Coordinates of C-alpha atoms and ligand atoms in Angstrom, one line a residue:
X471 CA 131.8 6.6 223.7
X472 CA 129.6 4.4 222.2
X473 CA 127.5 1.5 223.8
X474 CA 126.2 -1.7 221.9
X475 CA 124.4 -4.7 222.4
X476 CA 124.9 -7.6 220.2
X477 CA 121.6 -9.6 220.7
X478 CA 119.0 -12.0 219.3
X479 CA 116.7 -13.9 220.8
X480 CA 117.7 -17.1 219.1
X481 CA 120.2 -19.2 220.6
X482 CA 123.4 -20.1 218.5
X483 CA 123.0 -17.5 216.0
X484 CA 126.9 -15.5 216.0
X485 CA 126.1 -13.2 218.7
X486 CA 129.6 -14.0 221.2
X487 CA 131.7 -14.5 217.8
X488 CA 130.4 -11.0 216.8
X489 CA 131.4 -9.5 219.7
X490 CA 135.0 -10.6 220.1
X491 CA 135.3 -10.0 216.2
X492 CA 134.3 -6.4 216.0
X493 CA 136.1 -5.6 219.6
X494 CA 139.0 -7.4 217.3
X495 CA 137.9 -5.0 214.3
X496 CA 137.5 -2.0 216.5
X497 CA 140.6 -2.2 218.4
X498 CA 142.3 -2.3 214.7
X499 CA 140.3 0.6 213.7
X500 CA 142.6 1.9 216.4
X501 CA 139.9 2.4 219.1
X502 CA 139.8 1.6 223.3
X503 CA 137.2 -1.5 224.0
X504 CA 135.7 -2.5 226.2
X505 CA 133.4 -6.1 226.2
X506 CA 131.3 -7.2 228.5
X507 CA 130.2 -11.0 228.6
X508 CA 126.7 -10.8 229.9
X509 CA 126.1 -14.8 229.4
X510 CA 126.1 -17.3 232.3
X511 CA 127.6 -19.9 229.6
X512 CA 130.4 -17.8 229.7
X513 CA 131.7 -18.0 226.0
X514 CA 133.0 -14.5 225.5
X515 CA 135.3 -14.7 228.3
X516 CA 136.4 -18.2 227.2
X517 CA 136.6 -17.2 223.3
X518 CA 138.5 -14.0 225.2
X519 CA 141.4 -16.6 226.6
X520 CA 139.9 -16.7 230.4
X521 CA 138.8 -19.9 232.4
X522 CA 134.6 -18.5 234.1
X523 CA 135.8 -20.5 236.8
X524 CA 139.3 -19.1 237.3
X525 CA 138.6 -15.3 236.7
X526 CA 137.4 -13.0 239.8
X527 CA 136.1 -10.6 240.5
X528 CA 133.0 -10.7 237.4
X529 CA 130.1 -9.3 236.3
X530 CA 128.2 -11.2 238.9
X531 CA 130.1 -9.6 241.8
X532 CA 129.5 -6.0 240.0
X533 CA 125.4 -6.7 239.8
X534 CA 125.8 -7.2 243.5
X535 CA 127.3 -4.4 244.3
X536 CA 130.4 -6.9 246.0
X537 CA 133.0 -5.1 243.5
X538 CA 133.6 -1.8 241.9
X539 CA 133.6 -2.1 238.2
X540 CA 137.4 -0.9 238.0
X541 CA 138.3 -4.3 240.1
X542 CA 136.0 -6.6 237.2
X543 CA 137.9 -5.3 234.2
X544 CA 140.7 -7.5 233.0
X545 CA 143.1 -7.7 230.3
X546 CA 143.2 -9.8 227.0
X547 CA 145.8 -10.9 224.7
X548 CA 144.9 -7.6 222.4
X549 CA 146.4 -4.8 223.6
X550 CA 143.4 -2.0 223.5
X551 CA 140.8 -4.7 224.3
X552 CA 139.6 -5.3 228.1
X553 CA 137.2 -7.8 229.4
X554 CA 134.4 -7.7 231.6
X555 CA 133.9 -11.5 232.5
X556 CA 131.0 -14.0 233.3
X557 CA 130.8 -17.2 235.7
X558 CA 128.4 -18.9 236.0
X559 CA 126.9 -17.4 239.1
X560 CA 125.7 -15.0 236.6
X561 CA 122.7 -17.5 236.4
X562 CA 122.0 -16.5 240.0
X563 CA 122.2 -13.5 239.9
X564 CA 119.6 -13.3 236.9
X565 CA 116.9 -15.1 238.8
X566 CA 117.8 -12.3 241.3
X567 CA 116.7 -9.9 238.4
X568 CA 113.3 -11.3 237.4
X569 CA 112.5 -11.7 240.9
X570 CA 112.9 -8.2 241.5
X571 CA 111.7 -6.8 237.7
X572 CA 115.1 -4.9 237.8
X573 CA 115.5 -3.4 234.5
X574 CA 118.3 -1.1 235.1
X575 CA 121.0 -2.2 237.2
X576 CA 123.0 -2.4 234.4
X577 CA 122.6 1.5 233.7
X578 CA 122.5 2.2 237.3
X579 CA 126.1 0.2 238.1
X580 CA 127.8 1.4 234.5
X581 CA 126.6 4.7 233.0
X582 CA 128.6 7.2 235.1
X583 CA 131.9 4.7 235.2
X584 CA 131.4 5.0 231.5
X585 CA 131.4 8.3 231.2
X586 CA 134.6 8.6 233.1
X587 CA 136.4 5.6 231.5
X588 CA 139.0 6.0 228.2
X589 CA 137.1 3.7 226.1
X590 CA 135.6 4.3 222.8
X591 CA 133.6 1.6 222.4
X592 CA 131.4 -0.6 225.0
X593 CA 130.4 -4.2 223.2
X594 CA 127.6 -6.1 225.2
X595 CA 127.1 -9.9 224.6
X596 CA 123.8 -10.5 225.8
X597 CA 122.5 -14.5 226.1
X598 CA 120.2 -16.1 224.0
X599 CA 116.2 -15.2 225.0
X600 CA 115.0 -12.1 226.1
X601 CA 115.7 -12.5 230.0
X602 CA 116.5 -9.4 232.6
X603 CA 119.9 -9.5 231.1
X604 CA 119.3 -9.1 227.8
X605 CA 117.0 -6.4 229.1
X606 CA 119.3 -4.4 231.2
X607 CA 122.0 -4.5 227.9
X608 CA 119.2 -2.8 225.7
X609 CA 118.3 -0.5 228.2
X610 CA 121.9 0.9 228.8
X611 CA 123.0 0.7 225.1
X612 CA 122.7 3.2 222.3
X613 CA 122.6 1.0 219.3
X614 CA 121.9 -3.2 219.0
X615 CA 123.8 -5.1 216.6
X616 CA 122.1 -8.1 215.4
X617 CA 123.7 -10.6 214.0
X618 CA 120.8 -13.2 212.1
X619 CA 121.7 -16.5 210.6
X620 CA 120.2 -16.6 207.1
X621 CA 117.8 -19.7 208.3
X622 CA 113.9 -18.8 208.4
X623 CA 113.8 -19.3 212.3
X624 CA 116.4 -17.2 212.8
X625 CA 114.9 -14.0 210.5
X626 CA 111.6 -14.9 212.0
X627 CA 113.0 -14.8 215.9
X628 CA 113.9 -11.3 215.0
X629 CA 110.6 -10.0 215.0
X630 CA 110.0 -10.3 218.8
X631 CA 113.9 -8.8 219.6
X632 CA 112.2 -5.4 217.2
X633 CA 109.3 -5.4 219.5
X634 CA 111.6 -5.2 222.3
X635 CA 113.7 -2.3 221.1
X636 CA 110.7 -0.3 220.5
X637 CA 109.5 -1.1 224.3
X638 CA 112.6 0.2 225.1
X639 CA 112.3 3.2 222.7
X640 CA 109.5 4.5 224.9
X641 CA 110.3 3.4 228.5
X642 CA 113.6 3.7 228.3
X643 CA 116.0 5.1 225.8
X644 CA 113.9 6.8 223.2
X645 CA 117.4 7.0 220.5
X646 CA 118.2 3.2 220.8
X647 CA 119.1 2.6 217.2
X648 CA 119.4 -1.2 215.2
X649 CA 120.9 -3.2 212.4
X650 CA 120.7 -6.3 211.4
X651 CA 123.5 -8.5 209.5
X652 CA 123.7 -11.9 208.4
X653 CA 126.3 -14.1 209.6
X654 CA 127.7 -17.8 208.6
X655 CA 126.6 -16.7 205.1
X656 CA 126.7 -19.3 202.3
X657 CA 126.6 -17.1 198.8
X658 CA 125.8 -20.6 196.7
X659 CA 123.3 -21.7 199.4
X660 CA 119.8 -21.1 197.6
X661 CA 117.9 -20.5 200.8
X662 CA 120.5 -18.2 202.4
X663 CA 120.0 -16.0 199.3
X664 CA 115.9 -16.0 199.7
X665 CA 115.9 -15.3 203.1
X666 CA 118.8 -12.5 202.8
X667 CA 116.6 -11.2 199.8
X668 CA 113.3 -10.6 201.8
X669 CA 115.3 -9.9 204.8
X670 CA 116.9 -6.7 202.7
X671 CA 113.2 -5.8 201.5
X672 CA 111.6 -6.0 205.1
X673 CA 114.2 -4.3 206.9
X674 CA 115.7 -1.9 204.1
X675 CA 118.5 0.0 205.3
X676 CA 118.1 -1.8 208.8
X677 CA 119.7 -4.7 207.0
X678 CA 124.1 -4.3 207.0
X679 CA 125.2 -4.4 203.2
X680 CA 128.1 -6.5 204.7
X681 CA 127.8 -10.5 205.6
X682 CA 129.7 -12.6 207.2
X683 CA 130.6 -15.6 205.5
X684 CA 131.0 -19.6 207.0
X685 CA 134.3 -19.8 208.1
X686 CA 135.7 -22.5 210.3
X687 CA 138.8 -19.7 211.4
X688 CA 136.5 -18.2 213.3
X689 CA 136.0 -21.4 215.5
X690 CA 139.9 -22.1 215.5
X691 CA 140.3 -18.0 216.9
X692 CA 137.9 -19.2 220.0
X693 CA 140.1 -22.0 220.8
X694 CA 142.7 -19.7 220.8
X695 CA 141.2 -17.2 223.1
X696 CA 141.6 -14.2 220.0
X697 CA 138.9 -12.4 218.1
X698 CA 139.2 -13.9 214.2
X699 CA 140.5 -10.3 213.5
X700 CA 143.5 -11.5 215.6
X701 CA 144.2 -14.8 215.0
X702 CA 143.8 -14.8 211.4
X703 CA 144.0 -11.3 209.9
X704 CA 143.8 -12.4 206.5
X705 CA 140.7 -15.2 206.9
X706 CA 137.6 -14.3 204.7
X707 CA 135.8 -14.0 208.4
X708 CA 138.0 -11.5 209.6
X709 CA 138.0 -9.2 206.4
X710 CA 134.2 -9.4 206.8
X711 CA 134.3 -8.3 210.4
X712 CA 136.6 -5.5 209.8
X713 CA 134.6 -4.3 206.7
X714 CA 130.9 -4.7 208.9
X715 CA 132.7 -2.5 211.6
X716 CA 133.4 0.2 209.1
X717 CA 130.2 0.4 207.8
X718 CA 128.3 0.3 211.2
X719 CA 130.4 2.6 213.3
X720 CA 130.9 4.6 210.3
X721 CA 126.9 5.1 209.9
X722 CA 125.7 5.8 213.4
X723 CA 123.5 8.4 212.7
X724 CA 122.1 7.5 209.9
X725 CA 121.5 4.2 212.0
X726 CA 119.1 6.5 214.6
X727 CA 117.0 7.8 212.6
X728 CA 116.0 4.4 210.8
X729 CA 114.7 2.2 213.4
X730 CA 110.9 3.6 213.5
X731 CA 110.6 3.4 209.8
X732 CA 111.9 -0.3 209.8
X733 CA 110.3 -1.4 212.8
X734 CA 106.8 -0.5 211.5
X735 CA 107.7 -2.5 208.2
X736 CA 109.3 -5.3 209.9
X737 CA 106.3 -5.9 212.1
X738 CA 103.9 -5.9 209.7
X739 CA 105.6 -8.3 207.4
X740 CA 104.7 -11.5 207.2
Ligands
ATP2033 N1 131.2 -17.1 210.5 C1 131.3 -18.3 211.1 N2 131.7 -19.4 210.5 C2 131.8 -20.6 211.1 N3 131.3 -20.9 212.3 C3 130.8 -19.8 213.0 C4 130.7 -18.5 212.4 N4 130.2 -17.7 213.3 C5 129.9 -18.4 214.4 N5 130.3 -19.7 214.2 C6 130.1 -20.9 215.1 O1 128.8 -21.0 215.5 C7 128.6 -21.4 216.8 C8 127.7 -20.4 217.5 O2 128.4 -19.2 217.6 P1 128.2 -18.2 218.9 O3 128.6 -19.0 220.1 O4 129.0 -17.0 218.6 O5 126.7 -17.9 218.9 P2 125.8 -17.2 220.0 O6 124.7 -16.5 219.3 O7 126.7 -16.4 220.8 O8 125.3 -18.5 220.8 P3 124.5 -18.4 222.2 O9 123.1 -18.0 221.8 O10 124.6 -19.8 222.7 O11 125.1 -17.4 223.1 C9 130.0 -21.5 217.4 O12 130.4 -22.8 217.4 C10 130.8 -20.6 216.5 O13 132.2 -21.0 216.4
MG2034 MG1 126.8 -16.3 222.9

C-alpha cells in the first residue's frame, strides 16, 4: 500500500482536481483507493459528490479521537474509490494543531489502520500553505505528488514545499520521495513552454514527462461529483490523468532515489 500527498504551497494550483483524477485513474488501473480530503474548504469531498455540511462522521472527528477511522470512511459514486471527508470544523481542529506543534497525529491515528486496510493506494489532498495539515500529510506519506501550474509564481512557490520534504527527510521519514507535474498546460502558450523548459532542467527527472492540459471537463466532472477519469473517459484531461498515473505509480523507486539529487539542484537555482 502506497501513501501520497498531493501538495503545493500555492493556492489554486490543481491539487483537489489531481486527487480525485488519479484516485479516478487508479481505481481504472484496477486498484482499492482510498482519498482523504485534508482541506477545511472541503472541495474534494464536494468534487467527490458529498455536501461538508451533510456528511458525518469526518476527518475532524478522527483527529479528535471522537470516531474510529472505519466510521469516517464513506462511499463514492466509483465503485473501488472511498472517501475520507472534510467540514469545515477541520479549521478548528487545525488551530488545535499549531497550538499544540502536533506533527503526527495523522501517522499516529492512520498508520496501523492502514496497514490492516484492503487499499492499494492512500491519496492525501492537503490545503494550500504549509500549515500542521499539510505537515502531518508529509509526514505519514511515502511519496508527494506535486501538481505546479506553468505560471512563474507557481514554479517559484515550489521551492519552499522542497525545503519542506527534506525537513521531513530527516525528522521524519528519511524515503519520502517527489515529483513534480505541470497541470492546466497550454502547449501554444509561450510562457507555459519557458517555465516547463527550466522547470525540466532544474528538477530533471523530478519533473513528470506527462502534463495535464486546460480542459474545462475537468470542471464539469466536479459539478458532477466524479473524478474527470469518470465523467468523461475520453476528455484530453482524463487521458492525461490516466497516462501521469502510469508513469508515477509505475516509477516508484526510481522516484526514491531522486529527491536528494533534485533537491540540491532545485534549491540552488535561481
Ligand atoms: N486541467 C484543468 N483544466 C481546466 N481547469 C482546471 C484544470 N485543473 C484544475 N482546474 C480548475 O482550476 C481551479 C483550481 O483547481 P483545484 O481546486 O483543484 O486547485 P487546488 O490546488 O486544490 O486549490 P486550493 O489550493 O484552493 O485547494 C478549479 O476551478 C478547477 O476546476
Ligand atoms: Mg484544493
Amino acid at each position: 500500500m502506497q501513501v501520497v500527498a498531493v501538495s503545493h504551497p500555492k493556492g489554486g494550483v490543481a491539487k483537489t482536481t489531481s486527487a480525485a483524477a488519479l484516485a479516478g485513474a487508479l481505481v481504472r488501473m484496477g486498484h482499492r483507493v482510498l482519498v482523504v480530503d485534508l482541506d477545511p474548504q472541503s472541495s474534494l469531498t464536494l468534487a467527490l459528490g458529498h455536501l461538508p455540511n451533510r456528511v458525518w462522521p469526518t476527518l475532524a472527528e478522527v483527529l479528535q479521537y471522537r470516531h474510529g477511522l472505519e466510521e469516517a470512511v464513506h462511499a463514492t459514486q466509483v465503485k473501488g474509490l472511498d472517501l475520507i471527508p472534510a467540514s469545515p470544523k477541520l479549521a478548528l481542529v487545525q488551530r488545535e494543531l499549531h497550538g499544540q506543534e502536533d506533527y503526527t497525529v495523522l501517522r499516529a491515528r492512520f498508520r496501523s489502520w492502514l496497514n490492516q486496510s484492503s487499499y492499494d493506494y492512500v491519496l492525501l489532498d492537503t490545503p494550500p500553505g504549509q500549515g500542521l495539515l499539510t505537515l502531518n500529510a508529509l509526514i505519514l506519506a511515502q511519496q508527494v505528488l506535486i501538481p505546479t501550474q506553468p505560471e512563474y509564481f507557481s514554479a517559484y512557490a515550489l521551492r519552499y514545499l522542497l525545503q519542506t520534504i527534506r525537513w521531513v527527510r530527516l525528522r521524519f521519514q528519511p524515503l519520502l520521495a517527489y515529483q513534480a507535474f505541470l497541470t492546466m498546460y497550454q502547449s501554444r502558450n509561450r510562457a507555459h513552454a519557458w517555465i516547463r523548459a527550466r522547470l525540466e532542467v532544474t528538477l530533471g527527472p523530478g519533473l513528470c514527462r506527462t502534463v495535464i492540459p486546460l480542459d474545462t471537463k475537468v470542471r464539469e466532472a466536479a459539478i458532477a461529483g466524479l473524478p474527470v477519469t469518470h465523467f468523461a473517459p475520453k476528455s484530453r484531461a482524463a487521458r492525461a490523468y490516466l497516462a501521469l498515473a502510469q508513469e508515477v505509480f509505475t516509477h516508484e523507486q526510481q522516484a526514491a532515489g531522486r529527491v536528494e539529487e533534485t533537491a540540491g539542484r532545485v534549491e540552488s537555482a535561481r
